[in-house]
CSV table of C-alpha atoms in Angstrom, one decimal:
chain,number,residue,atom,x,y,z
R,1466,UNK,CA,-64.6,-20.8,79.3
R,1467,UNK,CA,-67.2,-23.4,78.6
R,1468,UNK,CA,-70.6,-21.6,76.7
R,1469,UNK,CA,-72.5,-22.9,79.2
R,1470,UNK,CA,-72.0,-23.5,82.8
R,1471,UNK,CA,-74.1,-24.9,85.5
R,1472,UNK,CA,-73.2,-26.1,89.2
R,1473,UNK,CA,-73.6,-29.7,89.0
R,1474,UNK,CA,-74.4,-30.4,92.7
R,1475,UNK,CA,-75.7,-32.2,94.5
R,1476,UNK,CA,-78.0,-30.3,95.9
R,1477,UNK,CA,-80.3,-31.8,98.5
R,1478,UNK,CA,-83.1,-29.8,100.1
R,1479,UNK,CA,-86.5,-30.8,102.8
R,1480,UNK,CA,-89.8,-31.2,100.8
R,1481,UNK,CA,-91.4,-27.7,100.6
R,1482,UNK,CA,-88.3,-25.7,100.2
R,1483,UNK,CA,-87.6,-23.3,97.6
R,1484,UNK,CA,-85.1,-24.4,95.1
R,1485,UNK,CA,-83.1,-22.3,93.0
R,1486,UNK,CA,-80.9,-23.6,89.9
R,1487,UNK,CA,-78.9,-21.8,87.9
R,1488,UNK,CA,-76.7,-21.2,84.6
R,1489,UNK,CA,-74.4,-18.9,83.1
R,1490,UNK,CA,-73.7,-19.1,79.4
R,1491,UNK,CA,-71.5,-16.7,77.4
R,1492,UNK,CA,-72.6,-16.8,74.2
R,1493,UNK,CA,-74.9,-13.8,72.9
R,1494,UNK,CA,-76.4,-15.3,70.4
R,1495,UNK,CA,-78.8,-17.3,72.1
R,1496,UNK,CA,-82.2,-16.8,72.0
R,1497,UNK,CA,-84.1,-19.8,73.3
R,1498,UNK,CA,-83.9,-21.2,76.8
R,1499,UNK,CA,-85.2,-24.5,78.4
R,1500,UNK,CA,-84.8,-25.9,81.5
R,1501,UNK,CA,-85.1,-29.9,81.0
R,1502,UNK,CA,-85.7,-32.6,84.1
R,1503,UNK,CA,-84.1,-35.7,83.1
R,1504,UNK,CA,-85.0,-38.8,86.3
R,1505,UNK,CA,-82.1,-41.3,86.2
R,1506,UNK,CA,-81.7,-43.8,83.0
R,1507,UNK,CA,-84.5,-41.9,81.6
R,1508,UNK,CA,-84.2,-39.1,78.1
R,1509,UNK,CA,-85.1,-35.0,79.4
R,1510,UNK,CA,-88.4,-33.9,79.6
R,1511,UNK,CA,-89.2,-30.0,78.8
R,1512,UNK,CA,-90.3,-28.3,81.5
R,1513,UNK,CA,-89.9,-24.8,80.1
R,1514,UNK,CA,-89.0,-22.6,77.5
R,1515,UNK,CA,-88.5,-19.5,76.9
R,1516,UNK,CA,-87.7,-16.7,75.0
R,1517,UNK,CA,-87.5,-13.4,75.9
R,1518,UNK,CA,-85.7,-12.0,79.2
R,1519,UNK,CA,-88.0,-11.8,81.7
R,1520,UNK,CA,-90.3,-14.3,84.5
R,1521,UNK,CA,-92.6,-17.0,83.0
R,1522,UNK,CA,-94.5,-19.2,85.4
R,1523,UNK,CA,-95.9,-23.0,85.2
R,1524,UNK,CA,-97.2,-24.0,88.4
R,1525,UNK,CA,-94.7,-24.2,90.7
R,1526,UNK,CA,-92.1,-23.6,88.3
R,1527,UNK,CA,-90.9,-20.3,87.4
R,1528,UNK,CA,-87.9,-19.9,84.5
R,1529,UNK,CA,-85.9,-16.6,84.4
R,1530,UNK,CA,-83.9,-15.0,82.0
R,1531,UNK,CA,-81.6,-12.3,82.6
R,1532,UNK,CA,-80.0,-11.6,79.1
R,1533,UNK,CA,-77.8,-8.6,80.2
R,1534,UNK,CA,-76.3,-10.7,82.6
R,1535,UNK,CA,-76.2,-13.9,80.6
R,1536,UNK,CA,-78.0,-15.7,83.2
R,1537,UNK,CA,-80.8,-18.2,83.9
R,1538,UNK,CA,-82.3,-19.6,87.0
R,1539,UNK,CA,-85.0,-22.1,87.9
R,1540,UNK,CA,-87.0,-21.7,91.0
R,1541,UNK,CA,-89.1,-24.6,92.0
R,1542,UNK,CA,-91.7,-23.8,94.7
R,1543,UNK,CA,-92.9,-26.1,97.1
R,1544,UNK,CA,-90.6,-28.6,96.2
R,1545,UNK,CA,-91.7,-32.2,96.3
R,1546,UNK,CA,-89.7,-35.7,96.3
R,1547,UNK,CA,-90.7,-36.2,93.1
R,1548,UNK,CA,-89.0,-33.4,91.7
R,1549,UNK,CA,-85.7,-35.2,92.4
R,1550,UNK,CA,-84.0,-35.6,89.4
R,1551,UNK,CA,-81.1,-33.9,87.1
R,1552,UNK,CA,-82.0,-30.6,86.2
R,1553,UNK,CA,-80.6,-29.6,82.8
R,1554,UNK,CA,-80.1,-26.1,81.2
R,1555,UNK,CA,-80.8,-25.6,77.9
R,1556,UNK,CA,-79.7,-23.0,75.0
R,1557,UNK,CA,-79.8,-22.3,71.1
R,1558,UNK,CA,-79.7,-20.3,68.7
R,1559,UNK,CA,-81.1,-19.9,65.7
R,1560,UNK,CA,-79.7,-23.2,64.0
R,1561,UNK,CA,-82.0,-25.5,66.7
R,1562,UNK,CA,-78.7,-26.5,67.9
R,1563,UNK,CA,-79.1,-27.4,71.6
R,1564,UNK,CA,-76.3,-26.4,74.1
R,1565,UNK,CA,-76.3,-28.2,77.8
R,1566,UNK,CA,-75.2,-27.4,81.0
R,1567,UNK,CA,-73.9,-30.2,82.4
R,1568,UNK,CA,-77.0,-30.7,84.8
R,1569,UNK,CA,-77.9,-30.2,88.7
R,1570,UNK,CA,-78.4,-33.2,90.6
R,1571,UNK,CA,-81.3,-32.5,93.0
R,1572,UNK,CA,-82.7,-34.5,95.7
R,1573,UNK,CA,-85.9,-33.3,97.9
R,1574,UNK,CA,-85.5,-35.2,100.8
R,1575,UNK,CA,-88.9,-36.1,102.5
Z,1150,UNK,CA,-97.4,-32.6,74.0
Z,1151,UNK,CA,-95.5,-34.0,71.6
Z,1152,UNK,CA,-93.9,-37.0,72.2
Z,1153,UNK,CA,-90.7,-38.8,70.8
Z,1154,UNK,CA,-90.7,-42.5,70.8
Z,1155,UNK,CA,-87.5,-44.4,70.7
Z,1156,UNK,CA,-87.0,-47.9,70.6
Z,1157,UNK,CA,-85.2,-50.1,71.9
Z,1158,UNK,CA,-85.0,-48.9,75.4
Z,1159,UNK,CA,-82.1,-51.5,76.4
Z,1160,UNK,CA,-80.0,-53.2,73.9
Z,1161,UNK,CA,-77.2,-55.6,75.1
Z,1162,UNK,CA,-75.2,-56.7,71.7
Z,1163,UNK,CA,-71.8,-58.3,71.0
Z,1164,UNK,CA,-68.4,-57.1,70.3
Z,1165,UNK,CA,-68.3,-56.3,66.7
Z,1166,UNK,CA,-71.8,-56.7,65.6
Z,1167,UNK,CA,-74.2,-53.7,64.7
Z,1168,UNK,CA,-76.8,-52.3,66.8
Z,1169,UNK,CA,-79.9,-49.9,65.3
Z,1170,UNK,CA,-81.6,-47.3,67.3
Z,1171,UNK,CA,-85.0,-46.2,66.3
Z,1172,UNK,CA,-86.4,-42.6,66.6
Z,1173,UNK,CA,-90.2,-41.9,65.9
Z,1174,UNK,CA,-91.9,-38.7,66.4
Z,1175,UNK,CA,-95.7,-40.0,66.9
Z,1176,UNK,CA,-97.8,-36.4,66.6
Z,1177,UNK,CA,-95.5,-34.8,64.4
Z,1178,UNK,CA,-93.9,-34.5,61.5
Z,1179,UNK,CA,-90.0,-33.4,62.4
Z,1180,UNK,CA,-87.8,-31.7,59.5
Z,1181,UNK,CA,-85.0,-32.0,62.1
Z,1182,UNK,CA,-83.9,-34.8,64.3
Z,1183,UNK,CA,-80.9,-35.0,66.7
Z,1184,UNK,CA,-78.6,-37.6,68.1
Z,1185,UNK,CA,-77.4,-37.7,71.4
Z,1186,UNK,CA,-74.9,-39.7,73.7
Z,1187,UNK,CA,-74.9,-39.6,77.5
Z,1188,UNK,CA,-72.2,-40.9,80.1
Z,1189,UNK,CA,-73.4,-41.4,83.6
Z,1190,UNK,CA,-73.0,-38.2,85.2
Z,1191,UNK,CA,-72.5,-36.0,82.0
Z,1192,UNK,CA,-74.2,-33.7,80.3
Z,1193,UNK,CA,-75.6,-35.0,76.7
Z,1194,UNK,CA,-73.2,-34.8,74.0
Z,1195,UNK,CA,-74.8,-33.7,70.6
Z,1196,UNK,CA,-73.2,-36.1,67.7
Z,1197,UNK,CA,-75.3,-35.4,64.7
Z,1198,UNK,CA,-77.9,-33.8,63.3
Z,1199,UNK,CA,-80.1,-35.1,61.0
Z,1200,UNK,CA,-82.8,-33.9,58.5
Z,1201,UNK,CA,-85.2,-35.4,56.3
Z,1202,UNK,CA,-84.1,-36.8,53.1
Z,1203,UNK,CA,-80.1,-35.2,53.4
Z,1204,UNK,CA,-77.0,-36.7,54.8
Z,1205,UNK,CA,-76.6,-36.3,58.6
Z,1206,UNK,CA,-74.6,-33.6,59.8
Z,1207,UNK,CA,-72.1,-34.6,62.2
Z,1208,UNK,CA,-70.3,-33.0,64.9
Z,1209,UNK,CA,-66.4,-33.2,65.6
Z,1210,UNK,CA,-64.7,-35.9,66.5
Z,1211,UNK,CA,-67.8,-38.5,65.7
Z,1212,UNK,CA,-66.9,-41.4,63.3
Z,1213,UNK,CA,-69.7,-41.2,60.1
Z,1214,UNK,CA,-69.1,-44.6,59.2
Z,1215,UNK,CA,-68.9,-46.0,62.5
Z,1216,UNK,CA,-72.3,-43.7,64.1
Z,1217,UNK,CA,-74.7,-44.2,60.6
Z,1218,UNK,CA,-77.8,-42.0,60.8
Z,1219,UNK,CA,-80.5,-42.5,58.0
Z,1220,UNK,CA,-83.4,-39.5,58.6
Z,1221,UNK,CA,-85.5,-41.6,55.4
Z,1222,UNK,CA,-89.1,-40.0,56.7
Z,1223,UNK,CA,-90.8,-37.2,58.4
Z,1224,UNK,CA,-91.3,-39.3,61.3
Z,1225,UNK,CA,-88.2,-41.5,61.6
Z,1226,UNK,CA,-84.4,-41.7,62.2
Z,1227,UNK,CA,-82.2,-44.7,62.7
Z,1228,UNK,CA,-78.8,-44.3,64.5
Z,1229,UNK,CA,-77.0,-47.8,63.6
Z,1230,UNK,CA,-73.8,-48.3,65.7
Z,1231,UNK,CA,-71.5,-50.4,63.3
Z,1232,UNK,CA,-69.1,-52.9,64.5
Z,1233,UNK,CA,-70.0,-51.4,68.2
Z,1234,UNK,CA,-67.3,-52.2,71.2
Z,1235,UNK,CA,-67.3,-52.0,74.6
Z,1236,UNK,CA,-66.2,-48.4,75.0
Z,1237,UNK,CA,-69.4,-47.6,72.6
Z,1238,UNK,CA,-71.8,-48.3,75.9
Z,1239,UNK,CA,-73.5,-45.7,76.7
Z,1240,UNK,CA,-77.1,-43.4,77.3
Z,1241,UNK,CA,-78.1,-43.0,73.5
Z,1242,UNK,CA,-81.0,-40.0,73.3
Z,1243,UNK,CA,-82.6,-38.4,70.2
Z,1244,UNK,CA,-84.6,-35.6,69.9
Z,1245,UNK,CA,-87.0,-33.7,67.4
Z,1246,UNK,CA,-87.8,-30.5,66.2
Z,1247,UNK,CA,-91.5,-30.1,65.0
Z,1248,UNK,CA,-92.4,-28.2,61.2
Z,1249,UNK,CA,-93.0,-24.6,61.2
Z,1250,UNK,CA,-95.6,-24.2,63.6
Z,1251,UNK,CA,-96.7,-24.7,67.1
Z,1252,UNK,CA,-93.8,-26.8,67.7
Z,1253,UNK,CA,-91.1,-25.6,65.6
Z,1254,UNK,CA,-88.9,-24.1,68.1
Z,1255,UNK,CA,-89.6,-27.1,70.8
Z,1256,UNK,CA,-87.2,-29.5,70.4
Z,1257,UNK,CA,-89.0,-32.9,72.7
Z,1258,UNK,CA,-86.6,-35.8,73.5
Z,1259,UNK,CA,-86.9,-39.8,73.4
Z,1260,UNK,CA,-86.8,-41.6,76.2
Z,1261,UNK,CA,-83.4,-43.1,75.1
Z,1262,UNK,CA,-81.7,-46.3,74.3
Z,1263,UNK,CA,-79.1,-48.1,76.9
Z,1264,UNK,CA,-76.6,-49.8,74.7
Z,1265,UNK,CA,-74.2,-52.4,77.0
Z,1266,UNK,CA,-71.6,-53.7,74.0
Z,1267,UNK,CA,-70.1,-56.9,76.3
């Protein structure tokens, strides 16, 4: 079992649909957990980060963390075309050591 | 935020000649610095880690002498591929962890480096 899994898609929606991504990891010591947008042939950019289980909102973002079920999810509200891109999971412990899901390809289809 | 600066965005090189990647932090000083390497359609693959002033850290199965990582400041790492082949093209991405401080658990990424080794 990999430490971190995440559906890779695609996943294509309309513009103004909720989107929901999603990861698994199995590892209990992670603490940290970032969702990362990375647009083709370009490096990720941090969208969120969190810590603690729990909701935390950013605009139309909103990252959750379920740590009794090992489990993260990003929903993006009112999705946009421009939010088309690779959606990539993010964990560590305490070592700054970065684990990846393999990413979500997502298209919002105008 | 903090932004990550690498450079250069697109290298083509020759079979058997060496290729250096730069990695700048511009706002802030980071201790640590990682090195990444992406295949189209993959995840990134972590391949060393790096701090300031030490020997890099690398991960299994990644070749020290031929991946050479020098971390000589605050605000820079090199990645120099050495005698680079064809099979060495690839996404190459760093990333940086900030001091202790507002940024010391934030790790921010480059905008990577596409080496093409023809």
């Amino acid at each position: 079992q990999k430490e971190v899994e995440q559906d890779p898609g695609p996943l294509s929606v309309p513009e103004g649909a909720i989107v929901s991504l999603n990861c698994t990891y199995s590892n209990s010591a992670f603490q940290y957990f970032m969702w990362y947008r990375q647009y083709s042939r370009k490096g990720p950019e941090l969208l969120m980060y969190t810590y603690s289980s729990g909701n935390k909102e950013d605009g139309r973002f909103t990252a959750q963390v379920d740590k009794s079920s090992k489990y993260i999810s990003l929903f993006i509200r009112d999705s946009q075309p421009s939010d088309s891109a690779t959606y990539l999971c993010a964990m560590k412990g305490s070592n700054y050591k970065l684990t990846f899901g393999k990413g979500t390809l997502l298209t919002v289809n105008p | 935020g903090a932004v990550v600066s690498q450079h250069p965005s697109w290298v083509i090189c020759k079979s058997g000649t060496s290729v250096k990647i730069e990695c700048r932090s511009l706002d802030f000083q980071a201790t640590t610095m990682f090195w990444y390497r992406q295949f189209p359609k993959q995840s990134l693959m972590l391949m060393a880690t790096s701090n300031e002033g030490s020997k890099a850290t690398y991960e299994q199965g990644v070749e020290k002498d031929k991946f050479l990582i020098n971390h000589a400041s605050l605000t820079l790492s090199t990645l120099t591929v050495t005698s680079a082949h064809p099979e060495d093209s690839s996404f190459y991405i760093c990333s940086a962890r900030g001091d202790a401080g507002g940024s010391g658990n934030t790790i921010y990424f480059g905008e990577g480096s596409w080496l093409t080794v023809v």
